[in-house]
Structures are given as C-alpha cells and as structure tokens.
JSON list of C-alpha atoms in Angstrom, two decimals:
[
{"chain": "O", "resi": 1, "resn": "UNK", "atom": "CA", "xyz": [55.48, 15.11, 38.25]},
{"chain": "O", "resi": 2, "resn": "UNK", "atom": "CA", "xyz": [53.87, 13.35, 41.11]},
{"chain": "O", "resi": 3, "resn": "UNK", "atom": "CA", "xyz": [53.80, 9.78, 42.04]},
{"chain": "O", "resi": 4, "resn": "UNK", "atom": "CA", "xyz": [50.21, 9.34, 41.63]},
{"chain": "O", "resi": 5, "resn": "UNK", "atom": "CA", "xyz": [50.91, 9.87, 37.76]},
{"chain": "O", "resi": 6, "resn": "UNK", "atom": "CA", "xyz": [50.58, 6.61, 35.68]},
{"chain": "O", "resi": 7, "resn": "UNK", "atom": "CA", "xyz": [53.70, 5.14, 34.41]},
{"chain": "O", "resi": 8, "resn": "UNK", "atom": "CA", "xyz": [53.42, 5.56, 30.79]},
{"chain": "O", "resi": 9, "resn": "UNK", "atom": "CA", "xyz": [55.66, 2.62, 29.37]},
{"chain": "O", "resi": 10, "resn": "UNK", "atom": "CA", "xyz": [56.81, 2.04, 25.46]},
{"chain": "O", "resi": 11, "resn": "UNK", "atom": "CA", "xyz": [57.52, -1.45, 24.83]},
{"chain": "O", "resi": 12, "resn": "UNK", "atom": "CA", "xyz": [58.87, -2.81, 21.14]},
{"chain": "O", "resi": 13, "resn": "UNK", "atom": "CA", "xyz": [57.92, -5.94, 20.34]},
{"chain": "O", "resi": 14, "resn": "UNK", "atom": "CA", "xyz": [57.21, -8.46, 17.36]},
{"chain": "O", "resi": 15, "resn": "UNK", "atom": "CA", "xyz": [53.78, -8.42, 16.10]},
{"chain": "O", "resi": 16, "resn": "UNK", "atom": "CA", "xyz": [52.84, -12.32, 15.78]},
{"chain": "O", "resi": 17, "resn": "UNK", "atom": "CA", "xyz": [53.33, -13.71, 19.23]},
{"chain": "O", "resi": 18, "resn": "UNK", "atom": "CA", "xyz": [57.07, -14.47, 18.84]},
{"chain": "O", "resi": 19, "resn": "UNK", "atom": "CA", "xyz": [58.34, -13.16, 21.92]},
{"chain": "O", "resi": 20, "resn": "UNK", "atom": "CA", "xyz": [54.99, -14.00, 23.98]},
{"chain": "O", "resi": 21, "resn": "UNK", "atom": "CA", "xyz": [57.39, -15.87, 26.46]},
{"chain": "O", "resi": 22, "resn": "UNK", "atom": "CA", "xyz": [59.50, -13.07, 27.41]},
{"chain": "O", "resi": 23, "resn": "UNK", "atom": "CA", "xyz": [56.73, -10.72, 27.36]},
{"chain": "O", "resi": 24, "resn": "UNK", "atom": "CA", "xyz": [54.35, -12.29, 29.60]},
{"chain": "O", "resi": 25, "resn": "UNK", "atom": "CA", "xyz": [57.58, -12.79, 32.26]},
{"chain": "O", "resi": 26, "resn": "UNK", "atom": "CA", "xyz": [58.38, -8.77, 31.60]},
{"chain": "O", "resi": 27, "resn": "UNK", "atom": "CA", "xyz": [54.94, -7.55, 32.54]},
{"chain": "O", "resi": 28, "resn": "UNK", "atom": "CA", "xyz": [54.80, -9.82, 35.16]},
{"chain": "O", "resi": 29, "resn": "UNK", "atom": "CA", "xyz": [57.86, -8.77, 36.58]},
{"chain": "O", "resi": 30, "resn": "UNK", "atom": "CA", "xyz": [56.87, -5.10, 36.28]},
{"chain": "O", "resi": 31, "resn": "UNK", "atom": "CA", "xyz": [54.04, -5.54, 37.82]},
{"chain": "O", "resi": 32, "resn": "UNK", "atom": "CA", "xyz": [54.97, -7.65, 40.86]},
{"chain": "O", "resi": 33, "resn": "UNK", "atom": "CA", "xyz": [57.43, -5.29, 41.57]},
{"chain": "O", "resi": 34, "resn": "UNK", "atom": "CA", "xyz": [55.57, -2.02, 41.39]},
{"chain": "O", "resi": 35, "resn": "UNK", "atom": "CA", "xyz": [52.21, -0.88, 43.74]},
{"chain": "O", "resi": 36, "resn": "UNK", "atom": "CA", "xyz": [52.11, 2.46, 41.35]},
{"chain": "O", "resi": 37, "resn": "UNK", "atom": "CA", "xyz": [49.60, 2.80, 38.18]},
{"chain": "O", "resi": 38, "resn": "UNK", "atom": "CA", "xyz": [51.19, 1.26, 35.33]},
{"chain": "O", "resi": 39, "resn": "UNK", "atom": "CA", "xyz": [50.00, 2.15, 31.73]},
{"chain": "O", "resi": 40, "resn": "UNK", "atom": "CA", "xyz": [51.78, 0.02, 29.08]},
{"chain": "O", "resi": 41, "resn": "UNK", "atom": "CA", "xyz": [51.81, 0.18, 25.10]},
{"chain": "O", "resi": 42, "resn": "UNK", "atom": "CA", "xyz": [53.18, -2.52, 23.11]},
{"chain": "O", "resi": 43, "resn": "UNK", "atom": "CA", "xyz": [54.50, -1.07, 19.66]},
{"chain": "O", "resi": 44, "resn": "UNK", "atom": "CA", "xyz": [54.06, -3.34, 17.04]},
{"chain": "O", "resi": 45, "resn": "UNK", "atom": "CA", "xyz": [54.02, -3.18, 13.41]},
{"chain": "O", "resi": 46, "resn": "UNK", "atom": "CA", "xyz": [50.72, -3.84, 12.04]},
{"chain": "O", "resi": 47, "resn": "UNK", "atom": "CA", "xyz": [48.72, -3.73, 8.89]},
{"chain": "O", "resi": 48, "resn": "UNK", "atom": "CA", "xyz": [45.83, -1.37, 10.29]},
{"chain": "O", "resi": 49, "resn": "UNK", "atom": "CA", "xyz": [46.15, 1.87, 8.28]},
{"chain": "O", "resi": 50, "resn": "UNK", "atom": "CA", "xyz": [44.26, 3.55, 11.68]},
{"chain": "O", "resi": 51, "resn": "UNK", "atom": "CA", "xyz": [46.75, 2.65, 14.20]},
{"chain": "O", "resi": 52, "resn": "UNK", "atom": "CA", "xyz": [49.65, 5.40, 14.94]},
{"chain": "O", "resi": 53, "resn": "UNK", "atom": "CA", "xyz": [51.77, 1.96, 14.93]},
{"chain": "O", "resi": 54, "resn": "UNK", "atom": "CA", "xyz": [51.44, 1.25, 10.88]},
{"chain": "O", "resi": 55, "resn": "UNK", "atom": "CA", "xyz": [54.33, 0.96, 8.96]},
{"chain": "O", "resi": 56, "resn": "UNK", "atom": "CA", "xyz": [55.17, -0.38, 5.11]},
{"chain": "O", "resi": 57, "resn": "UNK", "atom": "CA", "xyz": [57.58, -2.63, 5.68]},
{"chain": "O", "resi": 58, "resn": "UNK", "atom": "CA", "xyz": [59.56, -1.14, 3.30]},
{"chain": "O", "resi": 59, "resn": "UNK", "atom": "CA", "xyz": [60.50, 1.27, 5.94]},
{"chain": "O", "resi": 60, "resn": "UNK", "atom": "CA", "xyz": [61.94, -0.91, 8.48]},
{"chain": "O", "resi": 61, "resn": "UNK", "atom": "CA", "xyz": [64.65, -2.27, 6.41]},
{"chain": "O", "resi": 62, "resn": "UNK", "atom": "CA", "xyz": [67.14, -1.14, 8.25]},
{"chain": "O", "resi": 63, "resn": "UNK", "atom": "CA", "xyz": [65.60, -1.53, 11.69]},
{"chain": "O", "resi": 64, "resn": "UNK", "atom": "CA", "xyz": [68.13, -4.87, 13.58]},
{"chain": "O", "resi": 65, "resn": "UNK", "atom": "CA", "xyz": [64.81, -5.42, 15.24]},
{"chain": "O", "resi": 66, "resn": "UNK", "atom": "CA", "xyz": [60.78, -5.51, 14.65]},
{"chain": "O", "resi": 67, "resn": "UNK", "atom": "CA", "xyz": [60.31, -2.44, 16.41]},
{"chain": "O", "resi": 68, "resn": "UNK", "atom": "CA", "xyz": [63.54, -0.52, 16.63]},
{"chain": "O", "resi": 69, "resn": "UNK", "atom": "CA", "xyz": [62.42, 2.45, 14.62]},
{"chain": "O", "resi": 70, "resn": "UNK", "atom": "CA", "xyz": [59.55, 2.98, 17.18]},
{"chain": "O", "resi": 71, "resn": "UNK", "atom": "CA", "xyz": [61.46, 4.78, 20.04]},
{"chain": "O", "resi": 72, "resn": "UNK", "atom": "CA", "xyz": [61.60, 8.07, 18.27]},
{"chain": "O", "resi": 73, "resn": "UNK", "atom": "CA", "xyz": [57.62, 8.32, 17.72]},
{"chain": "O", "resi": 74, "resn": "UNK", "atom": "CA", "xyz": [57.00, 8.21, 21.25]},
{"chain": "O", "resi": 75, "resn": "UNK", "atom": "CA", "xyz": [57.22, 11.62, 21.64]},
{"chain": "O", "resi": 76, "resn": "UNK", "atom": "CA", "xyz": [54.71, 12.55, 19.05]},
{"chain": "O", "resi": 77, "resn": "UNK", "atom": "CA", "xyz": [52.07, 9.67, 20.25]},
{"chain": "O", "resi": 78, "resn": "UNK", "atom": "CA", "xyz": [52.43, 11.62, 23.65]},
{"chain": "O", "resi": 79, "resn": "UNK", "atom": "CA", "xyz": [51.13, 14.82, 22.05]},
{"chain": "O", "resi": 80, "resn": "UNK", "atom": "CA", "xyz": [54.68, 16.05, 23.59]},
{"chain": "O", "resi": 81, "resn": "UNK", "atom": "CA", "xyz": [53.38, 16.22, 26.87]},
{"chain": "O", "resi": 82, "resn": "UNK", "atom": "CA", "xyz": [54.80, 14.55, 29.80]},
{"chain": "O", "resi": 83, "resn": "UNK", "atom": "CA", "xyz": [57.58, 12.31, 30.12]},
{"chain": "O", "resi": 84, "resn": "UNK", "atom": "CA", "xyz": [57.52, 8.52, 28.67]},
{"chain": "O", "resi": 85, "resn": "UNK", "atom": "CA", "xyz": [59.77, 5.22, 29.21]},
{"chain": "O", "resi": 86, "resn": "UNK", "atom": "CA", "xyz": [60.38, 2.99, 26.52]},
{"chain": "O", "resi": 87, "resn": "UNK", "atom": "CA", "xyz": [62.08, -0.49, 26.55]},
{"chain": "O", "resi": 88, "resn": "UNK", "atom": "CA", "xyz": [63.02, -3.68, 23.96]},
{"chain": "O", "resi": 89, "resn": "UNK", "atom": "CA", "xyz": [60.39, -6.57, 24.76]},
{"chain": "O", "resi": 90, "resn": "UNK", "atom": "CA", "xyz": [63.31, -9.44, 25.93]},
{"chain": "O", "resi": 91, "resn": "UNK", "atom": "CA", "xyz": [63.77, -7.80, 29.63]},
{"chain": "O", "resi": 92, "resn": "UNK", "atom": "CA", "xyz": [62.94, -9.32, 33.28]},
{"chain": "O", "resi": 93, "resn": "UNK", "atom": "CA", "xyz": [62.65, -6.87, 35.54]},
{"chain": "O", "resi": 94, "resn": "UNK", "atom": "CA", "xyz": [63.81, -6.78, 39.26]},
{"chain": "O", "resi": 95, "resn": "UNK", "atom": "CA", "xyz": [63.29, -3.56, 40.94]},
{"chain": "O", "resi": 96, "resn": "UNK", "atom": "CA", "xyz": [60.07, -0.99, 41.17]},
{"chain": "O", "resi": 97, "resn": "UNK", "atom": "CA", "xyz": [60.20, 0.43, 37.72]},
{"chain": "O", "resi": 98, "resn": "UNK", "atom": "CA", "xyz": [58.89, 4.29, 39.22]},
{"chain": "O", "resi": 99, "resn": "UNK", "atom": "CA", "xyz": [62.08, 4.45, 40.55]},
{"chain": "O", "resi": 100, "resn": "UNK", "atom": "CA", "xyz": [63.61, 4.05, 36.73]},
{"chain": "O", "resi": 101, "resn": "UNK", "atom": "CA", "xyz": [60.56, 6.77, 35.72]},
{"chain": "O", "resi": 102, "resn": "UNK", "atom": "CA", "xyz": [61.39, 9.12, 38.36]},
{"chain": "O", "resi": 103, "resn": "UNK", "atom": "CA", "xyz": [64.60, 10.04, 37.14]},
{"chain": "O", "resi": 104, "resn": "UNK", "atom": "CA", "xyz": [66.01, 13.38, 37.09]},
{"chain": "O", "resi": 105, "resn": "UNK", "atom": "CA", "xyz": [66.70, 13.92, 33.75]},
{"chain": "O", "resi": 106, "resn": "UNK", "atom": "CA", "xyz": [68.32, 17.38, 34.73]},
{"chain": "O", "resi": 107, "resn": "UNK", "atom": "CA", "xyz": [67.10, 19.21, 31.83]},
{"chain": "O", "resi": 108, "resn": "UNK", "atom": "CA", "xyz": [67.98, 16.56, 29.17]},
{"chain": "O", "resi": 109, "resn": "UNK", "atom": "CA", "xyz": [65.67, 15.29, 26.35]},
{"chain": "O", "resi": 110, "resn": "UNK", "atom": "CA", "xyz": [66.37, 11.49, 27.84]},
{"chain": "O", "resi": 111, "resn": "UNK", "atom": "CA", "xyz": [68.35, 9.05, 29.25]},
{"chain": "O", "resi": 112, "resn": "UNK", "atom": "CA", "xyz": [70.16, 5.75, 28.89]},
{"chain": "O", "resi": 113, "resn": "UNK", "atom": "CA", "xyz": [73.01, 4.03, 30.02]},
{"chain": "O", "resi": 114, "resn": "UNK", "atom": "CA", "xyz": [76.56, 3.93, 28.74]},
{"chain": "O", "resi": 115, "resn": "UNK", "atom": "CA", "xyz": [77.56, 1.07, 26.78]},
{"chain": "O", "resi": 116, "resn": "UNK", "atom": "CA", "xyz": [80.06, 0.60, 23.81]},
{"chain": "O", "resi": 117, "resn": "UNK", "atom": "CA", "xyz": [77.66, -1.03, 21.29]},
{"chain": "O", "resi": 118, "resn": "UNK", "atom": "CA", "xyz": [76.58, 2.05, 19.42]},
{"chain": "O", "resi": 119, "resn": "UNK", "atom": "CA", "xyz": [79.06, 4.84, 20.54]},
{"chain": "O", "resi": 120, "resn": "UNK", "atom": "CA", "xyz": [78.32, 5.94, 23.95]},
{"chain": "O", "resi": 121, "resn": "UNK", "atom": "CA", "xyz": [74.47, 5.11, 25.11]},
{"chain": "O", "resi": 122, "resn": "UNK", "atom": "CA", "xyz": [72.33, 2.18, 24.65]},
{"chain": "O", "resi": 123, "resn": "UNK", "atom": "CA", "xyz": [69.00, 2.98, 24.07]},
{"chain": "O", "resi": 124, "resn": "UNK", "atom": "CA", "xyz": [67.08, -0.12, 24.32]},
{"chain": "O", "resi": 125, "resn": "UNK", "atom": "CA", "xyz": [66.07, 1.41, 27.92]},
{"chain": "O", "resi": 126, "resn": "UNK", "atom": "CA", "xyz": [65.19, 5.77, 27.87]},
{"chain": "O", "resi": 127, "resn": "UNK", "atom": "CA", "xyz": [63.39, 8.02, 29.99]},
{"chain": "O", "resi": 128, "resn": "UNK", "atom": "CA", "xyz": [61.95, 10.49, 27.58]},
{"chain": "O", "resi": 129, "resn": "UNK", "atom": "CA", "xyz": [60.75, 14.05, 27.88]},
{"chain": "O", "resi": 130, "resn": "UNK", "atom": "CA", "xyz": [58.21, 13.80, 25.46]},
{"chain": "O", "resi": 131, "resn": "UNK", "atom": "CA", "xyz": [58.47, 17.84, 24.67]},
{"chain": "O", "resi": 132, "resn": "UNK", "atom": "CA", "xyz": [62.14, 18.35, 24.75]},
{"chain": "O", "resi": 133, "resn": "UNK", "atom": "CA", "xyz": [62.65, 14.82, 22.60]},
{"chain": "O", "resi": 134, "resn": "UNK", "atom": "CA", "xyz": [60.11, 15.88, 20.41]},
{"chain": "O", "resi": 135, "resn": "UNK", "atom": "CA", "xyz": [61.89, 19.10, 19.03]},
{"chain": "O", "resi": 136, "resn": "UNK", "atom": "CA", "xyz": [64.66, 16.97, 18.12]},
{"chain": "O", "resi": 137, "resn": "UNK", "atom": "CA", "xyz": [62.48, 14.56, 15.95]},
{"chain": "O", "resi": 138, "resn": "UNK", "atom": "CA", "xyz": [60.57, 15.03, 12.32]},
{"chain": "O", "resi": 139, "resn": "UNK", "atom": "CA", "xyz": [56.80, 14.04, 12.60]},
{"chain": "O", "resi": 140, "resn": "UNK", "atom": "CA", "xyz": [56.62, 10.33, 12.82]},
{"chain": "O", "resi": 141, "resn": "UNK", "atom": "CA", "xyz": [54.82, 10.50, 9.13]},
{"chain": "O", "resi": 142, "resn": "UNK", "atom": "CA", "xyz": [57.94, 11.47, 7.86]},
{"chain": "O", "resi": 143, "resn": "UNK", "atom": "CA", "xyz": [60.28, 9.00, 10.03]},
{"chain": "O", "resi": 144, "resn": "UNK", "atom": "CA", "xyz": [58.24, 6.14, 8.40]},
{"chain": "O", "resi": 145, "resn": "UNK", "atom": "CA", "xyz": [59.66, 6.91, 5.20]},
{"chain": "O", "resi": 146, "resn": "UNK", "atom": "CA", "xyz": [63.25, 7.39, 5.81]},
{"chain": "O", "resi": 147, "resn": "UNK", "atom": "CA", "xyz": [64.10, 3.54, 6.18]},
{"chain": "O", "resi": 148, "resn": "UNK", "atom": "CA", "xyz": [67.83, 4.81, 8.08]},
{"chain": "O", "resi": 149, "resn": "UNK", "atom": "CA", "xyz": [66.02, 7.23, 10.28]},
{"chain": "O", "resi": 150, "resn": "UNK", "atom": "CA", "xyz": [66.44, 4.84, 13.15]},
{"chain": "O", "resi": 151, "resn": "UNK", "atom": "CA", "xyz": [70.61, 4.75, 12.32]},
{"chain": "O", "resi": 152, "resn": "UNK", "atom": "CA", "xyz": [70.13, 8.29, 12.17]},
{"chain": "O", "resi": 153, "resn": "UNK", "atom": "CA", "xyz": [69.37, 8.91, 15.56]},
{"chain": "O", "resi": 154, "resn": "UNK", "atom": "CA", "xyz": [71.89, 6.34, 17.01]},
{"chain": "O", "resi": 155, "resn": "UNK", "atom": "CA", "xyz": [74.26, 8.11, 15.59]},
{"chain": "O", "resi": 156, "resn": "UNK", "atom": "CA", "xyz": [73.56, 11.68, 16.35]},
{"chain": "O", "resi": 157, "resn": "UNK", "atom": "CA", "xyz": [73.03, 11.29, 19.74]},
{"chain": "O", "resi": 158, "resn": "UNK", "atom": "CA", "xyz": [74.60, 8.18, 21.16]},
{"chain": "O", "resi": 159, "resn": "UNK", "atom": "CA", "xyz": [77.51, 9.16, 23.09]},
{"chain": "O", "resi": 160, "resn": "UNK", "atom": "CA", "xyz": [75.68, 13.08, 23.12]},
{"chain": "O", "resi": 161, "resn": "UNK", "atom": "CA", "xyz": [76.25, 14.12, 27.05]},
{"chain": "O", "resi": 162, "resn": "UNK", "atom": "CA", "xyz": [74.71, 17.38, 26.23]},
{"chain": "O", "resi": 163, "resn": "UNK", "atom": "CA", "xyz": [71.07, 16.14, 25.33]},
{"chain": "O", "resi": 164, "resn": "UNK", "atom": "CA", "xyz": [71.60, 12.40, 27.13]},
{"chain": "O", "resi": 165, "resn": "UNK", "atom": "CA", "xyz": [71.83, 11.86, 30.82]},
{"chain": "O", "resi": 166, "resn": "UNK", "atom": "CA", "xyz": [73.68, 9.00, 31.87]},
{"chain": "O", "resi": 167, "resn": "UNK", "atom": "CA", "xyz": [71.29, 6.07, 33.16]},
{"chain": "O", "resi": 168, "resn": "UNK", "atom": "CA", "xyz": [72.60, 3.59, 36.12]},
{"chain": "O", "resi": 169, "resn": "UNK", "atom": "CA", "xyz": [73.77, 0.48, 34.01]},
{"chain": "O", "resi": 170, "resn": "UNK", "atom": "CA", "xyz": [71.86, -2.25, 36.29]},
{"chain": "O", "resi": 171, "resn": "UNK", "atom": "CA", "xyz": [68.85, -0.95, 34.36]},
{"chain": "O", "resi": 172, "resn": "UNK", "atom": "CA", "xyz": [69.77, -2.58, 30.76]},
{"chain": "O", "resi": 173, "resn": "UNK", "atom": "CA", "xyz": [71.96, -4.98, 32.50]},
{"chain": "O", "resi": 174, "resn": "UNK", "atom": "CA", "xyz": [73.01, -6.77, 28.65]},
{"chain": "O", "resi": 175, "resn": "UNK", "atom": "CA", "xyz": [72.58, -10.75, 29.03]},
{"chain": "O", "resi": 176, "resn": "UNK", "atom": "CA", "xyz": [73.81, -10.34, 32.77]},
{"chain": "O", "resi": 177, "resn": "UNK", "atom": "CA", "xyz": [77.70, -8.66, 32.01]},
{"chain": "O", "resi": 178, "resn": "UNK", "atom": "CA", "xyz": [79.61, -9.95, 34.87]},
{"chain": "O", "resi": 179, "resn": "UNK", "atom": "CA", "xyz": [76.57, -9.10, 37.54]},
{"chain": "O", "resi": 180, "resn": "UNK", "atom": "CA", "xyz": [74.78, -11.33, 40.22]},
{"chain": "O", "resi": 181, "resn": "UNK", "atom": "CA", "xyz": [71.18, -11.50, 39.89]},
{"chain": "O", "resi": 182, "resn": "UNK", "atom": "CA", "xyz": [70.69, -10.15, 43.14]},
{"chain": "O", "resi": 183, "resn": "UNK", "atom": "CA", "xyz": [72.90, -6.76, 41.22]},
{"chain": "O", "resi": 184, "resn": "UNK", "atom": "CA", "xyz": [70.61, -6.18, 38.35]},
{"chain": "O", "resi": 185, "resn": "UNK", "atom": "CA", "xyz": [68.08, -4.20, 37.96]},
{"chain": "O", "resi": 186, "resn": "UNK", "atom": "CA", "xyz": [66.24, -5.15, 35.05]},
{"chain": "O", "resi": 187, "resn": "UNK", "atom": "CA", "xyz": [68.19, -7.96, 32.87]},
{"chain": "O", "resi": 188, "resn": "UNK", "atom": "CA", "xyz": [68.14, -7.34, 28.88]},
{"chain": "O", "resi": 189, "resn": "UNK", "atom": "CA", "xyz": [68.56, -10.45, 26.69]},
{"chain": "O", "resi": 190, "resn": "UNK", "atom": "CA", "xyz": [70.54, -8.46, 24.41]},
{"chain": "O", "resi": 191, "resn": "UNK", "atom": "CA", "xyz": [72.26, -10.94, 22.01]},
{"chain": "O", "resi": 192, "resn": "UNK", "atom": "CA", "xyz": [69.63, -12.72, 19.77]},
{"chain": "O", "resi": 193, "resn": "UNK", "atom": "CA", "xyz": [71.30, -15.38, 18.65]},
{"chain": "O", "resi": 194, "resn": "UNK", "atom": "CA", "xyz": [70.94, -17.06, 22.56]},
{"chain": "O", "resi": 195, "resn": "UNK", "atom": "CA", "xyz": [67.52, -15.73, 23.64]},
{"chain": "O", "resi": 196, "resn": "UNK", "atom": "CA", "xyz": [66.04, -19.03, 24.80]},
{"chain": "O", "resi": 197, "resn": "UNK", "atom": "CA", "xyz": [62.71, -18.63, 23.34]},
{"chain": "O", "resi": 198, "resn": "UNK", "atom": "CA", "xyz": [64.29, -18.33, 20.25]},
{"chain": "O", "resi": 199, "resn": "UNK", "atom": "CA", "xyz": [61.87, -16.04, 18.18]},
{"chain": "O", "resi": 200, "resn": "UNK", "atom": "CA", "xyz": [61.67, -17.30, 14.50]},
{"chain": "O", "resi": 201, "resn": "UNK", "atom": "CA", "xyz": [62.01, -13.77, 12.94]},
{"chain": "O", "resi": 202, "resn": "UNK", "atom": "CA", "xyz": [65.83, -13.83, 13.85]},
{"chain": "O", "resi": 203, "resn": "UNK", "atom": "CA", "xyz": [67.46, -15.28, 10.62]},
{"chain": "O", "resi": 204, "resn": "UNK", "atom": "CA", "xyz": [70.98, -16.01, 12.40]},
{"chain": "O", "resi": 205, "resn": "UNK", "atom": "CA", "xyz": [73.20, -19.20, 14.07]},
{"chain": "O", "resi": 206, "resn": "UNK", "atom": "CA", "xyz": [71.19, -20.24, 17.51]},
{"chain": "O", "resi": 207, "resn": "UNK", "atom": "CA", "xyz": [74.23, -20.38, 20.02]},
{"chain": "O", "resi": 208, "resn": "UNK", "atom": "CA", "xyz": [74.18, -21.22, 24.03]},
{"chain": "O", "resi": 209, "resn": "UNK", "atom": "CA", "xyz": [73.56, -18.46, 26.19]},
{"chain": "O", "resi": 210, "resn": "UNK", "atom": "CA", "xyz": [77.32, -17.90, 28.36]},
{"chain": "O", "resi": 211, "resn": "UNK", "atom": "CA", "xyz": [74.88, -17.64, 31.40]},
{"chain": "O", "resi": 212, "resn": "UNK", "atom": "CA", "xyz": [73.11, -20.27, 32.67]},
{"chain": "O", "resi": 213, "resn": "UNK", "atom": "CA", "xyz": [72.03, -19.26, 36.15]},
{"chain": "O", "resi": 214, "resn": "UNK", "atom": "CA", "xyz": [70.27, -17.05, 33.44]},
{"chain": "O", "resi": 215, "resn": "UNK", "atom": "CA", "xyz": [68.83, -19.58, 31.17]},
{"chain": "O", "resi": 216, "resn": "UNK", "atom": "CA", "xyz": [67.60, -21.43, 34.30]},
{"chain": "O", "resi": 217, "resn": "UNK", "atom": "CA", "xyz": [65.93, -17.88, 36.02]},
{"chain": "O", "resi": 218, "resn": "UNK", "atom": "CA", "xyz": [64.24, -17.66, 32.67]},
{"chain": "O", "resi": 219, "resn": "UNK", "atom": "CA", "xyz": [62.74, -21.08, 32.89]},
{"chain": "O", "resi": 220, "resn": "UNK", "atom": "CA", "xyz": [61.77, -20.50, 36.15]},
{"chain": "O", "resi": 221, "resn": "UNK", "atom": "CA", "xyz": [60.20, -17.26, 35.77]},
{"chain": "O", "resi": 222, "resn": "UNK", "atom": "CA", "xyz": [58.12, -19.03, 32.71]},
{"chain": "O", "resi": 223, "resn": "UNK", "atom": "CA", "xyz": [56.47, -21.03, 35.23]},
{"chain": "O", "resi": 224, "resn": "UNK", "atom": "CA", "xyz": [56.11, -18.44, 37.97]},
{"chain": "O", "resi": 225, "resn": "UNK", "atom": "CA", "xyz": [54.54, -16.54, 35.19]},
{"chain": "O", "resi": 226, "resn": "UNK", "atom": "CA", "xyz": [52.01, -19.18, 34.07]},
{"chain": "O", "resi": 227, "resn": "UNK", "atom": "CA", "xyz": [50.96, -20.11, 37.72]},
{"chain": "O", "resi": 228, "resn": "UNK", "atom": "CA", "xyz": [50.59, -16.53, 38.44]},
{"chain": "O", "resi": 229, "resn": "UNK", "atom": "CA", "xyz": [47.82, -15.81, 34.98]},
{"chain": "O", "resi": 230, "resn": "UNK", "atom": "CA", "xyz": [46.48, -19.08, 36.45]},
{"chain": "O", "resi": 231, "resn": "UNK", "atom": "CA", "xyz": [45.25, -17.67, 39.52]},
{"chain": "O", "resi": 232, "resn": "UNK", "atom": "CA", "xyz": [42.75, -14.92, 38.24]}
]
C-alpha cells in the first residue's frame, strides 16, 4: 500500500437530501484536513435497478438506519481487491483521515473501535480488507434478501478479537463521550434523537443534545462549510 493510493471511502447515507447538512460539513472536513487523493462513495438506497446500491425496501427492515446494511457489500463492490474505509454520514472530522486508512490491520479482515453498544466493536467507522472481509460475506445479491443479515454480522463479529483489530476510540468519538474537541478525532453524532439537523426519516422523541459546545461547533461548521462552496 503506498501513500500515493487514493483513499477509497464508504459513506452511508439517506437517499433524499436529509442529512445534506452533516454531509456537506463531513466532506468538508475530510477534505480540509487531508492533501492525499480522496475517492468517496455515498451508499444510498435507490430505485435504479443498474446501480450496485439497489435495494427493495423490503430488505432493510431491520436496518436502525438508511444505509446500515451497506457496510458488508463493500467488499464485493471492491472486486475484493485492496483495502476500503467505510463510515455513517453524521461525522465531522478533525484529523488527516490517511492516517485512519493507513492502519495496520495486522492480518485482520477490519477494524473498529471498542464500544459497549453492540457487544464489543462499533462499526459505524472500519478499515476493511476488501479480500479477507470478503470471504467472510455471501454475495451482496444474496445479503439483499436476508432483511437480518445486517444483525447477523453485528453479532458474529462484534466483540471478535480474532478477525477485528481494535481501532483508537477518538476515531468514532460517539456525540463527544467525555472528550475535548481538541481530543477527538473524528466526532460521530451517534444518538438520533439529538442530531441537530434533525433528519425527518427518524420516527422518534427530538431531545437536546447533552453537548452544547457541540451543537454550537456544528452551527459553526455549517457556515464555515457554506462560505467555503461559496468560494469556487
């Protein structure tokens, strides 16, 4: 792998522009904070029969999320070559994300951090080997009609050590834990029910985020992200 290798990033997302304020902030970030080539996909359900991305919605049933299901294609969309990163859509990002791709995966088919949300990892942030991740997957065709696959997965391998290397936390920092901003890495809005662009696909009670240093960085960063697409 050499540095002069684009950055091949995976990024869930809804399909209708509801999270078009965090996502213009995320790329944003990612790119102010990165000089290397930066090659990003934004997974999205869609009703194009053509695109590797279509799903009956059927099928995502038991996805929490828009997208969540999409993760464990990556792989195959990659031909299994390579390695890949994937990442939810509601992130702001705060450090040069090669550093996050060059990761020494030490033989493992990914890696994510430790958390306690699903059993032992958190996958809403992974470095994948696309070839090693892809022998532990069924062709996407068939994922698309197995509405828990996505459960499936969570639980055979969150909390596996043996096919899971264990990512430095400040890279899914979730909804700022008890971190400066200066300490994180790349900031996850984890819990819906306080993201404050408030997408309308999430059916549950709005509440107040328990940060608002964070609230407020968000704001700013809105701005800072509309000035910046001004200026080209």
């Amino acid at each position: 792998m050499s540095t002069s290798d684009p950055i091949r990033l995976f990024i869930g997302s809804s399909s209708n522009g509801e999270d078009a304020p965090i996502e213009n902030i995320y790329e944003y970030t990612l790119r102010k904070n990165t000089k290397r080539e930066l090659e990003i996909t934004w997974m999205r359900q869609t009703h194009d029969e053509k695109s590797f991305w279509h799903i009956d919605t059927d099928s995502t049933a038991h996805w929490p999320t828009p997208f969540s299901g999409y993760r464990w294609m990556i792989p195959e969309y990659c031909e299994f070559r390579g390695r890949a990163l994937y990442t939810d859509c509601d992130m702001i990002n705060f450090r040069d994300i090669g550093d996050l791709w060059d990761t020494d995966l030490e033989g493992k088919m990914c890696a994510a951090r430790k958390g306690t949300r699903f059993g032992g990892h958190e996958f809403c942030v992974m470095v994948i080997d696309c070839e090693k991740m892809g022998q532990a997957m069924i062709p996407a065709s068939r994922q698309k009609n197995i509405p828990e696959y996505h459960r499936r997965m969570i639980n055979t391998y969150s909390g596996n050590d043996a096919a899971v290397k264990e990512l430095d936390p400040r890279w899914n920092c979730l909804d700022g834990e008890d971190r400066t901003i200066d300490d994180m890495w790349q900031l996850h809005w984890t819990k819906m029910a306080s993201q404050p662009w408030a997408p309308w696909w999430f059916r549950g009670t709005p509440e107040e985020h328990a940060r608002p240093d964070l609230v407020q960085l968000f704001e700013n960063m809105l701005i800072e992200c509309v000035d910046y697409r001004r200026s080209y």
